[in-house]
Structures are given as C-alpha cells and as structure tokens.
Amino acid sequence: MDSQIRSIHQQLVDKKITCTELVQSKLSNLKENSHNTVNALLDDIALKLAAKVDAKIASGETIGLLEGIPFGIKDVYMLQGTCTTASSDLLKHYKSPYTATAIQKLLDAGAIPLVKENCDSFGHGSSSENTIFGPVKNAINPELVGGGSSGGSAVNVAKDYTVFSIGGDTGGSIRQPAGYNHVYGLKPTYGRISRYGLMAYASSTDCVGPIAKSIEDILIVLNTMSGLDPKDQTTFTSETIQEDAILDTKSIKTVGYFKNFIDSEALDPKIKADFLACIEKIKAKGISVKVLDFFESDTLVSTYYTLAMAETASNLSRLDGTNYGNRIEAENLKETYAVTRSENFSEETKRRIVGGNQVLSQGFSDEIYLKGLNLRDQISQNFEKDFSEVDIILSPVTPSTPPKIGDSLKAPLAMYLSDAYTVGFSLGQLPTLTVPQGTATGLQITAAKNNDELVLKFANFLKDTI
C-alpha cells in the first residue's frame, strides 16, 4: 500500500526534510490555491507544532507515526481558539471554546492541523456551493463542482494540499466528494468515532470520517480517531484494525449488488457499463456475485431527507443570535430571531429547516415523519437479510458525473437525487468506503455494522483486481 503518512514519517525520521519545511510548503500551496478550499489557514498553530516536532527529532527522541503529519479539518469541527464558521454568515465570527474529540485524538497523536476547509453551509448540500466562501472547484476539472458537503476536504487531499482531511458524512458527504475527486473517503460504522464537537446536522446519521489517497492512510487515521467517548453516548469501544488483517482478503466469498440501482434510468450509461465490467472482473477472481433487491432510490432519498430535515430543524433551532452567531437587531425579540435567521442562513439551510418543521408539525408528523422512521427500520432489516447472504455490497457512488458549477443551485431536487446511492447506507448506519477505481466517480464498498475491517479488506482486493 502507498501510504503518504508512512513515507513522510520516514523522511522526517531520516532528516531528509524538516517538519517546518513540510508545513510551510503545504501552507504556501493552500494560500495560492484557486479551488476555494480554504475557510481559514491555521498558520500560527501549525508552525508552532512543527517546530516542536523538529526539536524532538533533533534531540534524538522517537516520534509517533502521525507526529508532524499535516491535515485539514472540515469547517464544522470545533478546534479551540479558531473560527468554526460552518461556511455560514451566522457563525462567520464564532470561535470554538473547545476541541472536538476526534480532532483532539489526532492532535494527541501529533498530527498538525493546517486549514479549516470549505464546505456546504452546515453540511447542507451535495456540491459545496452553498457556502459564503465561494463554490469549491473540482480537483480534476475546476469548471465542475467539488462535491459536497465535504468538498474542500476532498479537493485538498486530491491536490496534495493536505496529507489527509477529516470530513463529515450524514448522507454521503464524504463518499460523494471523494468519488468526484478520485480519492478514498470512509464513512465508518455509526458510533465508531465520537461526534462530540461536530456541528450536528442529522444526529442519527452524522459520522466523522477520513479522506486520504491510500487505504493504509484511511486505516491509520480511523484507528486513531475511533473509540468510546463519555461525551457521546452513541460511541462504542472498537478494536484496532491491524494492517496485516486488511491484506488478507481470502475471507471474502460473496459480493452483492442492488439490481434496481443498476437498472435505474437515472444511472449514467457509462457508469453502468463500467460497474458491470467490474462485477465480471470480481467473478473472474472466483468470488460469487449475488443480485439483491432493495428499496427504490426515490424511496431512499425521500426517507433520508424527511428524517434529516426534521433533525436539522431541531438541531439548528438553538441558532437564533442569542447565544451563538451574528445577531441582527429588530423591533422586538420575535422579529430579531426571524431576521437573524432569515438573513444569516443560506437558502438551502432555510429550505431544510422549513421542510423539517413541516414534517414535524401537528397533522403531518404521523403521516410523514413516523412513516419515515418506519421505513428506516425496514431498510435496516433489509440490510440484515442481505448481509446474511453476502459479505460485501458493491455499488456506484453516484448515478452521474459531477455537474457544472451553478447547475445544482438551479435544481435542488436534482441535487437531492444525486445522493440516491449513498443515503441508504447512512440510514442503515453501515461502514461504507468510496474507492477511486471502477467508474468515473469510483465504487462504494459496504459491509454489515462494525465490519469496517472487511470494507478495507475488499478495498485492497479491488485495488489489485480492477
């Protein structure tokens, strides 16, 4: 495996480069980049930490594997003393009073934060255009979107501005931009990594995850961030995944795929042809392939957005300018709340709050919200049945290639439907990895809950097969 983390670590240990030189080089590239990936550079923090690493090496002390490795942070994570804006007008001057657990674990391991990364405001979007910092431009073709909501994080990794980045995935917000920019992006099992210090979008599906250029780097960062956190009651104790374990792919016997995903008229013909070609290569390696039935993509998207909008309406109700954010005074308190929220939230965020309040309102909650909860249970049961028959589910990441910048803003429904192949796995709270092989936007590997190791194993298998 081609680990940038291990390569840079060895260069630092061998004194072929200094940590300060490495960090300065990355910061310089970030300053000059024209892809709108940067919300704020963390120059002072990064250079101070780099100097400490250099001093440690100079004195002959041993450094850890992540010590001195530069990384990026999606701008929805708390990092004490830095602005955490969520790419929104409401929080553009908000300073974090504490550090998110996942980020703190990386800092404790010696990793160096370089940048707060551009994203869709509060994670609301699939293109990273719903942001006050300008649309994120695709790493491969800057006329296209970078994907969302973790677009800045994926582009920074793809352009080598960061060694890895920490995104957030609610319905595909790591996996989709990873696919658009040809890098690896992991949504781990829900609860494997603490969400404490991540601005909540939809609490029942929000996941912290890494974006990187190799499977090994994904593994290193995943192991570092994982674990029980008393500040997040959804977390659980997880075993460290060993590198040797993910190299042994013999345990994978059966792979499944959803027929209705592949037969959908919305699926780009080239992506379909490439996906089916991958299936044939997998069969040729002696692995059994099983065709599975699943819910229609329209049902998945409707269920996800019903629940996600309801949860975001609840989570963002606290942002009224009283305790947090940019307050706009009006004639009375009620008007102050209304103007503050109307003027500071993006159009997409307002659309989701209004939709969420609608499905939670009297007369609609039984008909819409409770039905959504019931469908989510059915989806989870469907996955349990599927994973009793197959080891892995393989799917396209997106039904189509990245749209041009501006197109998604004109067609919100089309933007929602672009999540058709990612949201189902979020509702099931399953570990899912985008790999940059197979189709124009990669492939998506999914396993049963807590089987993150199996996902990484199959990624290694695909790397050698496709």
Coordinates of C-alpha atoms in Angstrom, one line a residue, residues 108-415:
D108 CA -2.7 14.0 20.8
A109 CA -1.1 11.7 18.2
G110 CA 1.0 14.7 17.0
A111 CA -0.8 15.4 13.7
I112 CA -0.7 19.1 12.6
P113 CA -3.9 21.0 11.6
L114 CA -3.3 23.3 8.6
V115 CA -6.7 24.5 7.5
K116 CA -10.4 24.8 8.2
E117 CA -11.9 23.6 4.9
N118 CA -14.7 25.0 2.8
C119 CA -18.0 23.0 2.7
D120 CA -21.7 23.4 2.2
S121 CA -23.1 25.5 5.0
F122 CA -23.9 23.3 8.0
G123 CA -23.4 20.3 5.7
H124 CA -26.5 21.2 3.7
G125 CA -25.7 20.3 0.1
S126 CA -24.1 17.9 -2.3
S127 CA -21.8 20.3 -4.2
S128 CA -20.1 22.6 -1.8
E129 CA -21.7 25.6 -3.4
N130 CA -23.9 26.6 -0.5
T131 CA -21.1 28.5 1.2
I132 CA -20.2 32.1 1.9
F133 CA -16.6 31.4 0.8
G134 CA -17.5 30.7 -2.9
P135 CA -18.0 27.3 -4.6
V136 CA -15.4 24.6 -4.2
K137 CA -13.9 23.7 -7.6
N138 CA -13.3 20.1 -8.6
A139 CA -9.7 19.0 -8.3
I140 CA -9.7 17.4 -11.8
N141 CA -11.8 19.9 -13.7
P142 CA -12.3 23.3 -12.0
E143 CA -15.4 24.0 -14.1
L144 CA -17.2 21.2 -12.2
V145 CA -18.3 21.1 -8.5
G146 CA -16.0 19.6 -5.9
G147 CA -18.9 17.6 -4.4
G148 CA -20.4 18.0 -1.0
S149 CA -20.7 18.7 1.6
S150 CA -17.0 17.9 2.4
G151 CA -15.9 19.3 -1.0
G152 CA -13.0 21.4 0.4
S153 CA -11.6 18.4 2.3
A154 CA -11.7 16.0 -0.7
V155 CA -10.2 18.6 -3.1
N156 CA -7.4 19.4 -0.6
V157 CA -6.4 15.8 -0.4
A158 CA -6.7 15.3 -4.2
K159 CA -4.4 18.3 -4.8
D160 CA -1.9 17.2 -2.1
Y161 CA -2.6 20.4 -0.1
T162 CA -3.1 18.1 2.9
V163 CA -1.9 14.6 3.5
F164 CA -5.4 13.7 4.8
S165 CA -8.5 15.6 5.8
I166 CA -11.4 15.0 8.2
G167 CA -14.8 15.3 6.6
G168 CA -18.3 14.7 7.9
D169 CA -20.8 12.3 6.4
T170 CA -24.5 12.4 7.0
G171 CA -26.0 11.1 3.8
G172 CA -22.9 10.8 1.6
S173 CA -20.9 13.9 2.3
I174 CA -17.5 12.2 2.5
R175 CA -18.2 9.4 -0.1
Q176 CA -19.6 11.6 -2.9
P177 CA -16.9 14.3 -3.0
A178 CA -14.2 11.5 -2.6
G179 CA -15.7 9.9 -5.7
Y180 CA -15.9 13.2 -7.6
N181 CA -12.2 13.9 -6.9
H182 CA -10.8 10.4 -7.2
V183 CA -9.6 9.8 -3.6
Y184 CA -10.6 7.4 -0.8
G185 CA -13.4 8.5 1.6
L186 CA -14.7 6.5 4.6
K187 CA -18.0 6.7 6.5
P188 CA -17.3 4.3 9.4
T189 CA -19.9 2.4 11.3
Y190 CA -22.1 4.9 13.2
G191 CA -20.8 5.4 16.7
R192 CA -17.2 4.2 16.0
I193 CA -15.9 7.8 16.2
S194 CA -17.2 10.4 18.6
R195 CA -19.4 13.2 17.2
Y196 CA -18.7 15.4 20.1
G197 CA -17.6 18.8 18.8
L198 CA -19.1 18.2 15.3
M199 CA -21.8 20.7 14.5
A200 CA -24.9 18.5 14.3
Y201 CA -26.8 18.2 11.0
A202 CA -28.8 14.9 11.4
S203 CA -27.7 13.3 14.7
S204 CA -28.9 9.8 13.8
T205 CA -26.7 9.5 10.7
D206 CA -23.8 12.1 11.3
C207 CA -20.4 10.4 11.1
V208 CA -16.8 11.6 11.4
G209 CA -14.5 10.1 8.7
P210 CA -11.2 10.4 6.9
I211 CA -10.4 11.3 3.3
A212 CA -7.0 10.2 2.0
K213 CA -5.1 8.9 -1.0
S214 CA -4.5 5.4 0.2
I215 CA -6.2 2.6 2.1
E216 CA -3.4 2.4 4.7
D217 CA -3.7 6.1 5.5
I218 CA -7.5 5.7 5.9
L219 CA -6.8 2.9 8.3
I220 CA -4.2 4.8 10.3
V221 CA -6.5 7.8 10.8
L222 CA -9.5 5.6 11.5
N223 CA -7.7 3.7 14.3
T224 CA -6.5 7.0 15.8
M225 CA -10.0 8.6 16.0
S226 CA -12.0 5.5 17.0
G227 CA -13.2 4.6 20.5
L228 CA -15.6 5.2 23.3
D229 CA -16.2 8.8 24.4
P230 CA -18.2 9.6 27.5
K231 CA -19.2 12.9 25.8
D232 CA -21.0 11.0 23.1
Q233 CA -23.3 8.2 24.3
T234 CA -23.7 6.7 20.8
T235 CA -20.0 5.7 20.7
F236 CA -18.7 2.2 21.5
T237 CA -15.4 0.5 22.2
S238 CA -13.8 -0.7 19.0
E239 CA -10.8 -2.9 18.4
T240 CA -7.8 -1.6 16.5
I241 CA -7.8 -2.9 12.9
Q242 CA -4.4 -4.4 12.1
E243 CA -2.7 -3.6 8.8
D244 CA -2.0 -7.3 8.2
A245 CA -5.7 -8.2 8.7
I246 CA -6.8 -6.0 5.8
L247 CA -4.2 -7.5 3.5
D248 CA -5.8 -11.0 3.9
T249 CA -8.8 -10.9 1.5
K250 CA -9.5 -14.7 1.5
S251 CA -12.4 -14.5 3.8
I252 CA -14.5 -12.6 1.3
K253 CA -16.5 -15.1 -0.6
T254 CA -19.7 -13.4 -1.8
V255 CA -20.4 -9.9 -3.2
G256 CA -23.9 -8.5 -3.8
Y257 CA -25.2 -5.5 -5.7
F258 CA -28.7 -3.9 -6.0
K259 CA -30.3 -4.6 -9.3
N260 CA -32.6 -1.6 -9.1
F261 CA -29.6 0.7 -8.7
I262 CA -28.0 -0.6 -11.9
D263 CA -31.3 -0.7 -13.9
S264 CA -32.3 2.8 -12.9
E265 CA -32.8 5.2 -15.9
A266 CA -31.1 7.9 -13.8
L267 CA -27.8 6.0 -13.9
D268 CA -25.2 7.3 -16.5
P269 CA -24.8 4.5 -19.2
K270 CA -21.0 4.7 -18.9
I271 CA -21.0 4.3 -15.2
K272 CA -23.4 1.4 -15.6
A273 CA -21.2 -0.3 -18.2
D274 CA -18.1 0.3 -16.1
F275 CA -19.7 -1.1 -12.9
L276 CA -20.9 -4.3 -14.7
A277 CA -17.4 -4.7 -16.1
C278 CA -16.0 -4.6 -12.5
I279 CA -18.5 -7.2 -11.5
E280 CA -17.2 -9.5 -14.2
K281 CA -13.6 -9.0 -13.0
I282 CA -14.7 -9.9 -9.5
K283 CA -16.4 -13.1 -10.7
A284 CA -13.2 -14.0 -12.6
K285 CA -11.3 -14.0 -9.3
G286 CA -13.6 -16.7 -8.1
I287 CA -15.9 -14.6 -5.9
S288 CA -19.6 -15.4 -6.1
V289 CA -21.8 -12.4 -7.1
K290 CA -25.4 -12.2 -6.0
V291 CA -28.0 -9.8 -7.3
L292 CA -30.1 -8.2 -4.5
D293 CA -33.4 -6.4 -4.3
F294 CA -33.6 -3.1 -2.4
F295 CA -35.8 -0.1 -2.0
E296 CA -36.2 2.2 -5.0
S297 CA -33.8 5.2 -4.9
D298 CA -36.7 7.7 -4.7
T299 CA -37.9 6.0 -1.5
L300 CA -34.4 6.1 0.0
V301 CA -34.0 9.8 -0.8
S302 CA -37.4 10.7 0.5
T303 CA -36.9 8.7 3.7
Y304 CA -33.5 10.2 4.3
Y305 CA -34.4 13.8 3.6
T306 CA -37.6 13.5 5.7
L307 CA -35.6 12.4 8.8
A308 CA -32.6 14.6 8.1
M309 CA -34.7 17.8 7.6
A310 CA -36.6 17.0 10.8
E311 CA -33.4 16.6 12.8
T312 CA -31.7 19.7 11.3
A313 CA -34.7 21.8 12.1
S314 CA -34.4 20.7 15.7
N315 CA -30.6 21.0 15.9
L316 CA -30.4 24.4 14.4
S317 CA -33.3 25.8 16.5
R318 CA -30.6 27.0 19.0
L319 CA -29.0 29.3 16.4
D320 CA -31.1 32.5 16.8
G321 CA -28.3 35.0 17.6
T322 CA -28.9 34.9 21.3
N323 CA -26.1 32.6 22.5
Y324 CA -24.4 32.0 19.1
G325 CA -23.7 33.9 16.0
N326 CA -24.3 37.1 14.2
R327 CA -27.3 38.8 15.8
I328 CA -29.4 41.3 13.8
E329 CA -31.5 43.5 16.0
A330 CA -35.1 44.3 15.0
E331 CA -38.1 46.0 16.6
N332 CA -38.8 43.2 19.1
L333 CA -37.4 39.8 20.2
K334 CA -39.5 37.7 17.9
E335 CA -38.6 39.9 14.9
T336 CA -34.9 39.8 16.0
Y337 CA -35.0 35.9 15.9
A338 CA -36.7 36.0 12.5
V339 CA -34.4 38.5 10.8
T340 CA -31.3 36.9 12.3
R341 CA -32.2 33.5 10.9
S342 CA -33.6 34.8 7.6
E343 CA -30.6 36.9 6.8
N344 CA -27.8 34.6 8.0
F345 CA -28.9 31.1 6.9
S346 CA -28.3 30.0 3.3
E347 CA -31.3 29.3 1.0
E348 CA -30.6 25.6 1.2
T349 CA -30.4 25.7 5.0
K350 CA -33.7 27.6 5.2
R351 CA -35.3 25.1 2.8
R352 CA -34.3 22.2 5.1
I353 CA -35.4 23.9 8.3
V354 CA -38.8 24.7 6.8
G355 CA -39.1 21.2 5.4
G356 CA -38.2 19.7 8.8
N357 CA -40.6 21.9 10.7
Q358 CA -43.3 20.9 8.2
V359 CA -42.8 17.1 8.7
L360 CA -42.7 17.5 12.5
S361 CA -45.8 19.7 12.7
Q362 CA -49.2 18.6 14.0
G363 CA -51.2 16.8 11.3
F364 CA -48.1 15.9 9.3
S365 CA -45.8 14.1 11.8
D366 CA -47.9 10.9 11.9
E367 CA -48.3 10.8 8.1
I368 CA -44.7 11.7 7.1
Y369 CA -42.2 11.7 10.0
L370 CA -43.4 8.5 11.7
K371 CA -43.7 6.8 8.3
G372 CA -40.0 7.8 7.6
L373 CA -39.0 6.2 10.9
N374 CA -40.8 3.0 10.0
L375 CA -39.2 2.9 6.6
R376 CA -35.7 3.4 8.2
D377 CA -36.4 0.3 10.3
Q378 CA -37.4 -1.6 7.2
I379 CA -34.2 -0.5 5.4
S380 CA -32.1 -1.8 8.4
Q381 CA -34.0 -5.1 8.4
N382 CA -33.3 -5.4 4.6
F383 CA -29.6 -4.9 5.2
E384 CA -29.6 -7.6 8.0
K385 CA -31.1 -10.0 5.5
D386 CA -28.7 -9.1 2.7
F387 CA -25.6 -9.5 4.9
S388 CA -26.8 -12.9 5.9
E389 CA -26.3 -13.8 2.2
V390 CA -23.3 -11.7 1.1
D391 CA -20.1 -10.4 2.7
I392 CA -19.9 -7.1 0.8
I393 CA -22.4 -4.9 -1.1
L394 CA -20.8 -3.0 -4.1
S395 CA -22.5 0.0 -5.7
P396 CA -21.8 3.1 -7.7
V397 CA -21.1 6.1 -5.6
T398 CA -23.3 8.5 -7.7
P399 CA -25.7 8.0 -10.6
S400 CA -23.9 10.6 -12.7
T401 CA -20.6 12.6 -13.0
P402 CA -20.1 15.9 -11.3
P403 CA -22.3 18.8 -12.6
K404 CA -21.0 22.1 -13.7
I405 CA -20.7 24.8 -11.0
G406 CA -24.1 26.6 -10.8
D407 CA -26.3 23.8 -12.1
S408 CA -27.1 22.2 -8.7
L409 CA -28.2 25.6 -7.3
K410 CA -30.8 25.8 -10.0
A411 CA -32.2 22.4 -9.4
P412 CA -32.3 21.4 -5.7
L413 CA -34.3 18.2 -6.4
A414 CA -31.7 17.0 -8.8
M415 CA -29.1 17.7 -6.1

